[in-house]
Amino acid sequence: MSDAPDDGAGEDLGPYEAVVAHPDGDATVARFAQTARRYGYDGLVVRTRAAEFDAEALRERYGVDAVPAVEVVAEEPSSASGAVGNFRPDYPLVLVRGGTDALNRFAVEQDRVDVLAAPLSGDGDFNHVLAKAAATHGTRVEFDFGPALRESGGARVRALKGLRKLREICGHYDAPYVVSARPTSHLQLRAPRELVALGGELGFDEAWVREGLAEWGRLATRNRERLSAEFISPGVRVDGCEETDR
């Protein structure tokens, strides 16, 4: 359901974080939501397909929007393609985890993929060809701040260097993006101001980081509308009161 990068940009949404919840992570969605509210998040994207939660109950209790998502993890593009096709009709957000050149390229060349997740993990690289493809297909590129927050020594230095390079390439080609710390526990959740501070260390301005956090919510809002029965095409909806038999 990817689209032009500015699609939905008019939505006035606050920060969202994309989390790895139980059973893949160490905290339930409810625990994440409780912490997210305290830190000032408007919503959570739940990457874990097997996570069980009641989004409406979490909204009522914590005032946090919990968005069901799926992060496709595959060894090769052919496997990822089948999974994306299976999950696309049922989930507001579909991510593909990168980490290899082949998977990174697959994700940014697919209109059906919303986000290329963790493109710099593993042996993956990101270059100008992929940035152009992401801009063309509207696939958001994830800036994963997690390693820069949680690693130390040489690993942290490499993570910072990779993020700076990714920002330079995406900025040059106006590739759309999202920002996340990719927490697997509520203890790894960081307030937006902490991510802004890390961005400052990298040379990213505050507005850029906050836009990347809000983009998760914009995508979710747009795709939820497209999954609704009333949606036909952008700007066109079925009138619920319209007569169907004429």
mmCIF file of C-alpha atoms in Angstrom, residues 26-209:
data_model
loop_
_atom_site.group_PDB
_atom_site.id
_atom_site.type_symbol
_atom_site.label_atom_id
_atom_site.label_comp_id
_atom_site.label_asym_id
_atom_site.label_seq_id
_atom_site.Cartn_x
_atom_site.Cartn_y
_atom_site.Cartn_z
ATOM 1 C CA ASP A 26 10.226 -9.344 26.337
ATOM 2 C CA ALA A 27 7.211 -7.112 27.048
ATOM 3 C CA THR A 28 3.513 -7.333 26.287
ATOM 4 C CA VAL A 29 1.810 -4.721 24.152
ATOM 5 C CA ALA A 30 -0.019 -3.484 27.259
ATOM 6 C CA ARG A 31 3.275 -2.929 29.079
ATOM 7 C CA PHE A 32 4.652 -1.074 26.077
ATOM 8 C CA ALA A 33 1.501 1.063 25.917
ATOM 9 C CA GLN A 34 1.733 1.996 29.590
ATOM 10 C CA THR A 35 5.341 3.136 29.164
ATOM 11 C CA ALA A 36 4.652 4.822 25.823
ATOM 12 C CA ARG A 37 1.950 6.962 27.409
ATOM 13 C CA ARG A 38 4.350 8.107 30.115
ATOM 14 C CA TYR A 39 6.970 9.004 27.504
ATOM 15 C CA GLY A 40 4.570 11.012 25.367
ATOM 16 C CA TYR A 41 3.882 8.705 22.420
ATOM 17 C CA ASP A 42 0.570 8.843 20.590
ATOM 18 C CA GLY A 43 0.838 5.302 19.306
ATOM 19 C CA LEU A 44 2.676 2.028 18.891
ATOM 20 C CA VAL A 45 3.218 -0.072 15.795
ATOM 21 C CA VAL A 46 3.325 -3.711 16.900
ATOM 22 C CA ARG A 47 5.748 -5.514 14.583
ATOM 23 C CA THR A 48 5.024 -8.898 16.150
ATOM 24 C CA ARG A 49 2.273 -10.703 14.240
ATOM 25 C CA ALA A 50 1.732 -13.234 17.049
ATOM 26 C CA ALA A 51 1.284 -10.556 19.730
ATOM 27 C CA GLU A 52 -2.150 -10.626 21.356
ATOM 28 C CA PHE A 53 -3.772 -7.348 22.363
ATOM 29 C CA ASP A 54 -7.056 -5.458 22.394
ATOM 30 C CA ALA A 55 -6.350 -2.183 20.615
ATOM 31 C CA GLU A 56 -9.599 -0.548 21.714
ATOM 32 C CA ALA A 57 -9.038 -1.451 25.371
ATOM 33 C CA LEU A 58 -5.492 -0.080 25.234
ATOM 34 C CA ARG A 59 -6.728 3.147 23.699
ATOM 35 C CA GLU A 60 -9.365 3.555 26.401
ATOM 36 C CA ARG A 61 -6.977 2.762 29.259
ATOM 37 C CA TYR A 62 -3.778 4.465 28.118
ATOM 38 C CA GLY A 63 -4.809 6.789 25.292
ATOM 39 C CA VAL A 64 -2.328 5.041 22.985
ATOM 40 C CA ASP A 65 -3.110 3.849 19.458
ATOM 41 C CA ALA A 66 -1.834 0.258 19.011
ATOM 42 C CA VAL A 67 -1.444 -0.604 15.321
ATOM 43 C CA PRO A 68 -1.295 -4.268 14.239
ATOM 44 C CA ALA A 69 1.577 -4.838 11.824
ATOM 45 C CA VAL A 70 3.645 -7.655 10.420
ATOM 46 C CA GLU A 71 7.377 -7.642 9.818
ATOM 47 C CA VAL A 72 8.224 -10.196 7.162
ATOM 48 C CA VAL A 73 11.486 -12.014 7.875
ATOM 49 C CA ALA A 74 12.744 -14.115 4.980
ATOM 50 C CA GLU A 75 16.001 -15.471 3.643
ATOM 51 C CA GLU A 76 15.327 -14.464 0.054
ATOM 52 C CA PRO A 77 12.992 -12.203 -1.951
ATOM 53 C CA SER A 78 10.869 -15.042 -3.357
ATOM 54 C CA SER A 79 9.847 -16.099 0.154
ATOM 55 C CA ALA A 80 9.277 -12.500 1.206
ATOM 56 C CA SER A 81 7.055 -11.892 -1.817
ATOM 57 C CA GLY A 82 4.693 -14.705 -0.898
ATOM 58 C CA ALA A 83 4.441 -13.535 2.702
ATOM 59 C CA VAL A 84 3.757 -9.936 1.679
ATOM 60 C CA GLY A 85 0.973 -11.101 -0.612
ATOM 61 C CA ASN A 86 -0.589 -13.158 2.172
ATOM 62 C CA PHE A 87 -0.471 -10.451 4.844
ATOM 63 C CA ARG A 88 -1.200 -7.319 2.814
ATOM 64 C CA PRO A 89 -5.018 -7.629 2.834
ATOM 65 C CA ASP A 90 -5.204 -8.043 6.619
ATOM 66 C CA TYR A 91 -2.671 -5.668 8.182
ATOM 67 C CA PRO A 92 -2.532 -1.867 8.180
ATOM 68 C CA LEU A 93 1.262 -1.976 8.014
ATOM 69 C CA VAL A 94 3.507 -4.484 6.257
ATOM 70 C CA LEU A 95 7.250 -4.280 6.842
ATOM 71 C CA VAL A 96 10.032 -6.319 5.286
ATOM 72 C CA ARG A 97 13.187 -6.783 7.321
ATOM 73 C CA GLY A 98 16.235 -6.060 5.227
ATOM 74 C CA GLY A 99 19.812 -6.887 6.018
ATOM 75 C CA THR A 100 20.921 -8.260 2.651
ATOM 76 C CA ASP A 101 21.307 -6.429 -0.629
ATOM 77 C CA ALA A 102 18.661 -8.637 -2.249
ATOM 78 C CA LEU A 103 16.035 -8.097 0.466
ATOM 79 C CA ASN A 104 16.713 -4.365 0.660
ATOM 80 C CA ARG A 105 16.198 -4.070 -3.078
ATOM 81 C CA PHE A 106 13.087 -6.240 -3.049
ATOM 82 C CA ALA A 107 11.421 -4.139 -0.341
ATOM 83 C CA VAL A 108 11.967 -0.735 -1.950
ATOM 84 C CA GLU A 109 10.740 -1.955 -5.334
ATOM 85 C CA GLN A 110 7.372 -3.167 -3.995
ATOM 86 C CA ASP A 111 4.293 -0.943 -3.861
ATOM 87 C CA ARG A 112 2.821 -3.466 -1.411
ATOM 88 C CA VAL A 113 5.557 -2.892 1.192
ATOM 89 C CA ASP A 114 5.182 0.049 3.568
ATOM 90 C CA VAL A 115 8.578 -0.031 5.290
ATOM 91 C CA LEU A 116 12.016 -1.474 4.641
ATOM 92 C CA ALA A 117 13.006 -2.330 8.225
ATOM 93 C CA ALA A 118 16.582 -2.460 9.522
ATOM 94 C CA PRO A 119 18.256 -2.052 6.116
ATOM 95 C CA LEU A 120 21.748 -1.822 7.635
ATOM 96 C CA SER A 121 21.508 -4.990 9.719
ATOM 97 C CA GLY A 122 23.501 -8.023 8.661
ATOM 98 C CA ASP A 123 25.513 -7.487 5.494
ATOM 99 C CA GLY A 124 22.950 -5.195 3.913
ATOM 100 C CA ASP A 125 23.896 -1.965 2.186
ATOM 101 C CA PHE A 126 21.844 0.965 0.957
ATOM 102 C CA ASN A 127 22.827 3.006 -2.083
ATOM 103 C CA HIS A 128 21.496 5.615 -4.489
ATOM 104 C CA VAL A 129 19.726 3.006 -6.648
ATOM 105 C CA LEU A 130 17.684 1.822 -3.667
ATOM 106 C CA ALA A 131 16.974 5.385 -2.532
ATOM 107 C CA LYS A 132 15.567 6.223 -5.971
ATOM 108 C CA ALA A 133 13.405 3.094 -5.903
ATOM 109 C CA ALA A 134 12.111 3.924 -2.411
ATOM 110 C CA ALA A 135 11.154 7.414 -3.583
ATOM 111 C CA THR A 136 9.415 6.006 -6.668
ATOM 112 C CA HIS A 137 7.434 3.327 -4.842
ATOM 113 C CA GLY A 138 6.828 5.233 -1.609
ATOM 114 C CA THR A 139 8.493 2.586 0.549
ATOM 115 C CA ARG A 140 9.624 4.145 3.822
ATOM 116 C CA VAL A 141 13.209 3.429 4.818
ATOM 117 C CA GLU A 142 13.656 2.745 8.521
ATOM 118 C CA PHE A 143 16.324 4.606 10.451
ATOM 119 C CA ASP A 144 16.937 2.086 13.225
ATOM 120 C CA PHE A 145 18.461 3.998 16.146
ATOM 121 C CA GLY A 146 18.591 0.830 18.280
ATOM 122 C CA PRO A 147 22.242 -0.158 17.704
ATOM 123 C CA ALA A 148 23.406 3.428 18.277
ATOM 124 C CA LEU A 149 21.517 3.462 21.588
ATOM 125 C CA ARG A 150 22.417 0.008 22.873
ATOM 126 C CA GLU A 151 25.821 -0.882 21.428
ATOM 127 C CA SER A 152 29.178 0.436 22.612
ATOM 128 C CA GLY A 153 32.700 0.804 21.288
ATOM 129 C CA GLY A 154 33.336 -0.030 17.657
ATOM 130 C CA ALA A 155 29.833 -1.398 17.089
ATOM 131 C CA ARG A 156 28.300 1.925 18.114
ATOM 132 C CA VAL A 157 30.736 3.882 15.956
ATOM 133 C CA ARG A 158 29.783 1.754 12.940
ATOM 134 C CA ALA A 159 26.080 2.222 13.690
ATOM 135 C CA LEU A 160 26.460 6.007 13.830
ATOM 136 C CA LYS A 161 28.441 6.025 10.595
ATOM 137 C CA GLY A 162 25.815 3.894 8.864
ATOM 138 C CA LEU A 163 22.969 6.178 9.947
ATOM 139 C CA ARG A 164 24.798 9.274 8.708
ATOM 140 C CA LYS A 165 25.402 7.649 5.332
ATOM 141 C CA LEU A 166 21.782 6.506 5.113
ATOM 142 C CA ARG A 167 20.567 10.029 5.893
ATOM 143 C CA GLU A 168 22.803 11.530 3.217
ATOM 144 C CA ILE A 169 21.567 9.135 0.537
ATOM 145 C CA CYS A 170 17.875 9.305 1.473
ATOM 146 C CA GLY A 171 18.006 13.072 1.794
ATOM 147 C CA HIS A 172 19.621 13.519 -1.615
ATOM 148 C CA TYR A 173 16.924 11.483 -3.379
ATOM 149 C CA ASP A 174 14.044 12.535 -1.105
ATOM 150 C CA ALA A 175 13.344 8.935 -0.104
ATOM 151 C CA PRO A 176 10.575 8.641 2.520
ATOM 152 C CA TYR A 177 11.558 7.367 5.953
ATOM 153 C CA VAL A 178 10.523 6.398 9.468
ATOM 154 C CA VAL A 179 12.508 6.532 12.716
ATOM 155 C CA SER A 180 12.529 3.888 15.457
ATOM 156 C CA ALA A 181 14.651 2.593 18.322
ATOM 157 C CA ARG A 182 13.250 -0.901 17.638
ATOM 158 C CA PRO A 183 12.692 -1.747 21.335
ATOM 159 C CA THR A 184 12.136 -5.388 22.299
ATOM 160 C CA SER A 185 11.240 -4.469 25.889
ATOM 161 C CA HIS A 186 9.530 -1.541 27.585
ATOM 162 C CA LEU A 187 12.905 -0.973 29.259
ATOM 163 C CA GLN A 188 14.396 -0.207 25.833
ATOM 164 C CA LEU A 189 11.690 2.303 24.971
ATOM 165 C CA ARG A 190 13.120 5.820 24.730
ATOM 166 C CA ALA A 191 11.198 9.082 24.906
ATOM 167 C CA PRO A 192 11.022 11.113 21.684
ATOM 168 C CA ARG A 193 13.291 13.756 23.214
ATOM 169 C CA GLU A 194 15.992 11.093 23.723
ATOM 170 C CA LEU A 195 15.784 10.091 20.064
ATOM 171 C CA VAL A 196 15.946 13.765 19.114
ATOM 172 C CA ALA A 197 19.096 14.076 21.247
ATOM 173 C CA LEU A 198 20.698 11.114 19.468
ATOM 174 C CA GLY A 199 19.681 12.633 16.156
ATOM 175 C CA GLY A 200 21.466 15.817 17.170
ATOM 176 C CA GLU A 201 24.626 13.806 17.781
ATOM 177 C CA LEU A 202 24.281 12.480 14.240
ATOM 178 C CA GLY A 203 23.645 15.913 12.748
ATOM 179 C CA PHE A 204 19.888 15.346 12.236
ATOM 180 C CA ASP A 205 17.685 18.260 13.251
ATOM 181 C CA GLU A 206 14.782 17.867 15.677
ATOM 182 C CA ALA A 207 12.042 18.350 13.088
ATOM 183 C CA TRP A 208 13.507 15.602 10.891
ATOM 184 C CA VAL A 209 13.516 13.055 13.736
#
